[in-house]
Amino acid sequence: MRTFSFDSAGRGFRDMGYVQQTAVFTTLLHTSATLTFASTTPGYAGPAIDDVVVQSCLLVLCPPTG
């Protein structure tokens, strides 16, 4: 499990302050995986997640991340 953090001070609907995050994981010898997003922020004003991309590739042919 990987946890991301974000300082939401001064942010709102007009300036959400999106940042790009990357997570790489492997599922050796498995045919599927479950990707789950969960907020640790109490109440209704949790994180906004947009433009999620999941790529499948062979381990030796995966594009570099960074």
mmCIF file of N, CA and C in Angstrom, residues 6-62:
data_model
loop_
_atom_site.group_PDB
_atom_site.id
_atom_site.type_symbol
_atom_site.label_atom_id
_atom_site.label_comp_id
_atom_site.label_asym_id
_atom_site.label_seq_id
_atom_site.Cartn_x
_atom_site.Cartn_y
_atom_site.Cartn_z
ATOM 1 N N PHE A 6 -1.212 15.583 0.605
ATOM 2 C CA PHE A 6 -1.372 16.826 -0.132
ATOM 3 C C PHE A 6 -1.821 17.903 0.843
ATOM 4 N N ASP A 7 -1.181 19.056 0.813
ATOM 5 C CA ASP A 7 -1.559 20.180 1.668
ATOM 6 C C ASP A 7 -2.649 20.973 0.951
ATOM 7 N N SER A 8 -3.854 20.923 1.477
ATOM 8 C CA SER A 8 -4.988 21.581 0.823
ATOM 9 C C SER A 8 -5.198 23.019 1.287
ATOM 10 N N ALA A 9 -4.290 23.558 2.089
ATOM 11 C CA ALA A 9 -4.424 24.934 2.572
ATOM 12 C C ALA A 9 -4.469 25.902 1.394
ATOM 13 N N GLY A 10 -5.462 26.758 1.385
ATOM 14 C CA GLY A 10 -5.599 27.758 0.326
ATOM 15 C C GLY A 10 -6.184 27.224 -0.963
ATOM 16 N N ARG A 11 -6.611 25.981 -0.986
ATOM 17 C CA ARG A 11 -7.173 25.390 -2.201
ATOM 18 C C ARG A 11 -8.691 25.408 -2.141
ATOM 19 N N GLY A 12 -9.310 25.418 -3.299
ATOM 20 C CA GLY A 12 -10.768 25.409 -3.386
ATOM 21 C C GLY A 12 -11.194 24.928 -4.756
ATOM 22 N N PHE A 13 -12.475 25.072 -5.065
ATOM 23 C CA PHE A 13 -13.005 24.587 -6.338
ATOM 24 C C PHE A 13 -12.359 25.275 -7.544
ATOM 25 N N ARG A 14 -11.962 26.519 -7.399
ATOM 26 C CA ARG A 14 -11.367 27.252 -8.528
ATOM 27 C C ARG A 14 -9.868 26.996 -8.693
ATOM 28 N N ASP A 15 -9.201 26.566 -7.655
ATOM 29 C CA ASP A 15 -7.761 26.291 -7.702
ATOM 30 C C ASP A 15 -7.479 25.054 -6.856
ATOM 31 N N MET A 16 -7.663 23.892 -7.448
ATOM 32 C CA MET A 16 -7.570 22.651 -6.692
ATOM 33 C C MET A 16 -6.135 22.201 -6.470
ATOM 34 N N GLY A 17 -5.194 22.732 -7.236
ATOM 35 C CA GLY A 17 -3.795 22.419 -7.005
ATOM 36 C C GLY A 17 -3.412 20.990 -7.345
ATOM 37 N N TYR A 18 -3.963 20.480 -8.426
ATOM 38 C CA TYR A 18 -3.662 19.098 -8.817
ATOM 39 C C TYR A 18 -2.161 18.862 -8.921
ATOM 40 N N VAL A 19 -1.713 17.719 -8.486
ATOM 41 C CA VAL A 19 -0.331 17.294 -8.636
ATOM 42 C C VAL A 19 -0.324 15.892 -9.229
ATOM 43 N N GLN A 20 0.700 15.594 -10.009
ATOM 44 C CA GLN A 20 0.816 14.270 -10.613
ATOM 45 C C GLN A 20 1.509 13.322 -9.639
ATOM 46 N N GLN A 21 0.935 12.163 -9.471
ATOM 47 C CA GLN A 21 1.509 11.128 -8.620
ATOM 48 C C GLN A 21 1.614 9.852 -9.449
ATOM 49 N N THR A 22 2.640 9.059 -9.200
ATOM 50 C CA THR A 22 2.843 7.813 -9.927
ATOM 51 C C THR A 22 3.072 6.686 -8.938
ATOM 52 N N ALA A 23 2.423 5.583 -9.193
ATOM 53 C CA ALA A 23 2.630 4.381 -8.389
ATOM 54 C C ALA A 23 2.834 3.219 -9.355
ATOM 55 N N VAL A 24 3.849 2.429 -9.113
ATOM 56 C CA VAL A 24 4.143 1.272 -9.953
ATOM 57 C C VAL A 24 3.955 0.025 -9.105
ATOM 58 N N PHE A 25 3.234 -0.936 -9.637
ATOM 59 C CA PHE A 25 3.069 -2.188 -8.908
ATOM 60 C C PHE A 25 3.072 -3.342 -9.897
ATOM 61 N N THR A 26 3.385 -4.505 -9.398
ATOM 62 C CA THR A 26 3.408 -5.701 -10.236
ATOM 63 C C THR A 26 2.470 -6.748 -9.658
ATOM 64 N N THR A 27 1.997 -7.591 -10.542
ATOM 65 C CA THR A 27 1.139 -8.707 -10.135
ATOM 66 C C THR A 27 1.718 -9.979 -10.738
ATOM 67 N N LEU A 28 2.886 -10.339 -10.279
ATOM 68 C CA LEU A 28 3.548 -11.516 -10.818
ATOM 69 C C LEU A 28 2.673 -12.751 -10.670
ATOM 70 N N LEU A 29 2.497 -13.446 -11.759
ATOM 71 C CA LEU A 29 1.738 -14.689 -11.815
ATOM 72 C C LEU A 29 0.259 -14.529 -11.467
ATOM 73 N N HIS A 30 -0.241 -13.312 -11.488
ATOM 74 C CA HIS A 30 -1.666 -13.077 -11.270
ATOM 75 C C HIS A 30 -2.266 -12.515 -12.546
ATOM 76 N N THR A 31 -3.534 -12.758 -12.763
ATOM 77 C CA THR A 31 -4.175 -12.274 -13.983
ATOM 78 C C THR A 31 -4.906 -10.963 -13.779
ATOM 79 N N SER A 32 -5.062 -10.534 -12.529
ATOM 80 C CA SER A 32 -5.750 -9.273 -12.291
ATOM 81 C C SER A 32 -5.283 -8.653 -10.977
ATOM 82 N N ALA A 33 -5.620 -7.391 -10.816
ATOM 83 C CA ALA A 33 -5.313 -6.656 -9.583
ATOM 84 C C ALA A 33 -6.450 -5.681 -9.339
ATOM 85 N N THR A 34 -6.632 -5.283 -8.098
ATOM 86 C CA THR A 34 -7.651 -4.305 -7.748
ATOM 87 C C THR A 34 -6.969 -3.040 -7.263
ATOM 88 N N LEU A 35 -7.293 -1.936 -7.897
ATOM 89 C CA LEU A 35 -6.754 -0.628 -7.531
ATOM 90 C C LEU A 35 -7.846 0.100 -6.760
ATOM 91 N N THR A 36 -7.539 0.525 -5.534
ATOM 92 C CA THR A 36 -8.540 1.152 -4.681
ATOM 93 C C THR A 36 -8.056 2.525 -4.229
ATOM 94 N N PHE A 37 -8.957 3.493 -4.257
ATOM 95 C CA PHE A 37 -8.677 4.831 -3.747
ATOM 96 C C PHE A 37 -9.542 5.038 -2.514
ATOM 97 N N ALA A 38 -8.953 5.488 -1.432
ATOM 98 C CA ALA A 38 -9.697 5.728 -0.199
ATOM 99 C C ALA A 38 -9.195 7.012 0.450
ATOM 100 N N SER A 39 -10.118 7.809 0.927
ATOM 101 C CA SER A 39 -9.769 9.061 1.586
ATOM 102 C C SER A 39 -9.488 8.833 3.068
ATOM 103 N N THR A 40 -8.517 9.553 3.586
ATOM 104 C CA THR A 40 -8.269 9.567 5.023
ATOM 105 C C THR A 40 -8.783 10.863 5.638
ATOM 106 N N THR A 41 -9.455 11.682 4.823
ATOM 107 C CA THR A 41 -10.014 12.951 5.269
ATOM 108 C C THR A 41 -11.440 12.730 5.761
ATOM 109 N N PRO A 42 -11.733 13.061 7.007
ATOM 110 C CA PRO A 42 -13.101 12.889 7.490
ATOM 111 C C PRO A 42 -14.059 13.890 6.838
ATOM 112 N N GLY A 43 -15.313 13.518 6.730
ATOM 113 C CA GLY A 43 -16.327 14.419 6.173
ATOM 114 C C GLY A 43 -16.454 14.285 4.674
ATOM 115 N N TYR A 44 -17.075 15.275 4.082
ATOM 116 C CA TYR A 44 -17.391 15.244 2.651
ATOM 117 C C TYR A 44 -16.340 15.899 1.761
ATOM 118 N N ALA A 45 -15.377 16.603 2.287
ATOM 119 C CA ALA A 45 -14.431 17.376 1.477
ATOM 120 C C ALA A 45 -13.090 16.662 1.377
ATOM 121 N N GLY A 46 -13.100 15.451 0.883
ATOM 122 C CA GLY A 46 -11.871 14.685 0.732
ATOM 123 C C GLY A 46 -11.177 15.004 -0.578
ATOM 124 N N PRO A 47 -10.234 14.188 -0.975
ATOM 125 C CA PRO A 47 -9.450 14.440 -2.180
ATOM 126 C C PRO A 47 -10.263 14.288 -3.456
ATOM 127 N N ALA A 48 -9.820 14.986 -4.488
ATOM 128 C CA ALA A 48 -10.386 14.851 -5.830
ATOM 129 C C ALA A 48 -9.357 14.117 -6.680
ATOM 130 N N ILE A 49 -9.793 13.080 -7.347
ATOM 131 C CA ILE A 49 -8.893 12.277 -8.178
ATOM 132 C C ILE A 49 -9.369 12.391 -9.615
ATOM 133 N N ASP A 50 -8.443 12.658 -10.536
ATOM 134 C CA ASP A 50 -8.809 12.873 -11.932
ATOM 135 C C ASP A 50 -7.744 12.264 -12.837
ATOM 136 N N ASP A 51 -8.157 11.848 -14.014
ATOM 137 C CA ASP A 51 -7.254 11.404 -15.077
ATOM 138 C C ASP A 51 -6.359 10.243 -14.648
ATOM 139 N N VAL A 52 -6.960 9.205 -14.099
ATOM 140 C CA VAL A 52 -6.222 8.016 -13.682
ATOM 141 C C VAL A 52 -5.914 7.164 -14.912
ATOM 142 N N VAL A 53 -4.662 6.753 -15.042
ATOM 143 C CA VAL A 53 -4.232 5.913 -16.157
ATOM 144 C C VAL A 53 -3.607 4.647 -15.584
ATOM 145 N N VAL A 54 -4.066 3.504 -16.066
ATOM 146 C CA VAL A 54 -3.488 2.224 -15.677
ATOM 147 C C VAL A 54 -2.920 1.589 -16.938
ATOM 148 N N GLN A 55 -1.638 1.259 -16.904
ATOM 149 C CA GLN A 55 -0.986 0.651 -18.061
ATOM 150 C C GLN A 55 -0.533 -0.749 -17.707
ATOM 151 N N SER A 56 -0.693 -1.631 -18.666
ATOM 152 C CA SER A 56 -0.213 -2.998 -18.499
ATOM 153 C C SER A 56 0.978 -3.181 -19.435
ATOM 154 N N CYS A 57 2.036 -3.790 -18.920
ATOM 155 C CA CYS A 57 3.206 -3.997 -19.752
ATOM 156 C C CYS A 57 4.019 -5.164 -19.208
ATOM 157 N N LEU A 58 4.856 -5.703 -20.045
ATOM 158 C CA LEU A 58 5.788 -6.712 -19.585
ATOM 159 C C LEU A 58 6.843 -6.032 -18.732
ATOM 160 N N LEU A 59 7.288 -6.680 -17.696
ATOM 161 C CA LEU A 59 8.212 -6.068 -16.745
ATOM 162 C C LEU A 59 9.449 -5.476 -17.423
ATOM 163 N N VAL A 60 9.972 -6.137 -18.430
ATOM 164 C CA VAL A 60 11.194 -5.644 -19.082
ATOM 165 C C VAL A 60 10.897 -4.569 -20.128
ATOM 166 N N LEU A 61 9.624 -4.370 -20.467
ATOM 167 C CA LEU A 61 9.271 -3.392 -21.501
ATOM 168 C C LEU A 61 8.460 -2.207 -20.985
ATOM 169 N N CYS A 62 8.338 -2.071 -19.687
ATOM 170 C CA CYS A 62 7.575 -0.988 -19.111
ATOM 171 C C CYS A 62 8.279 0.347 -19.345
#
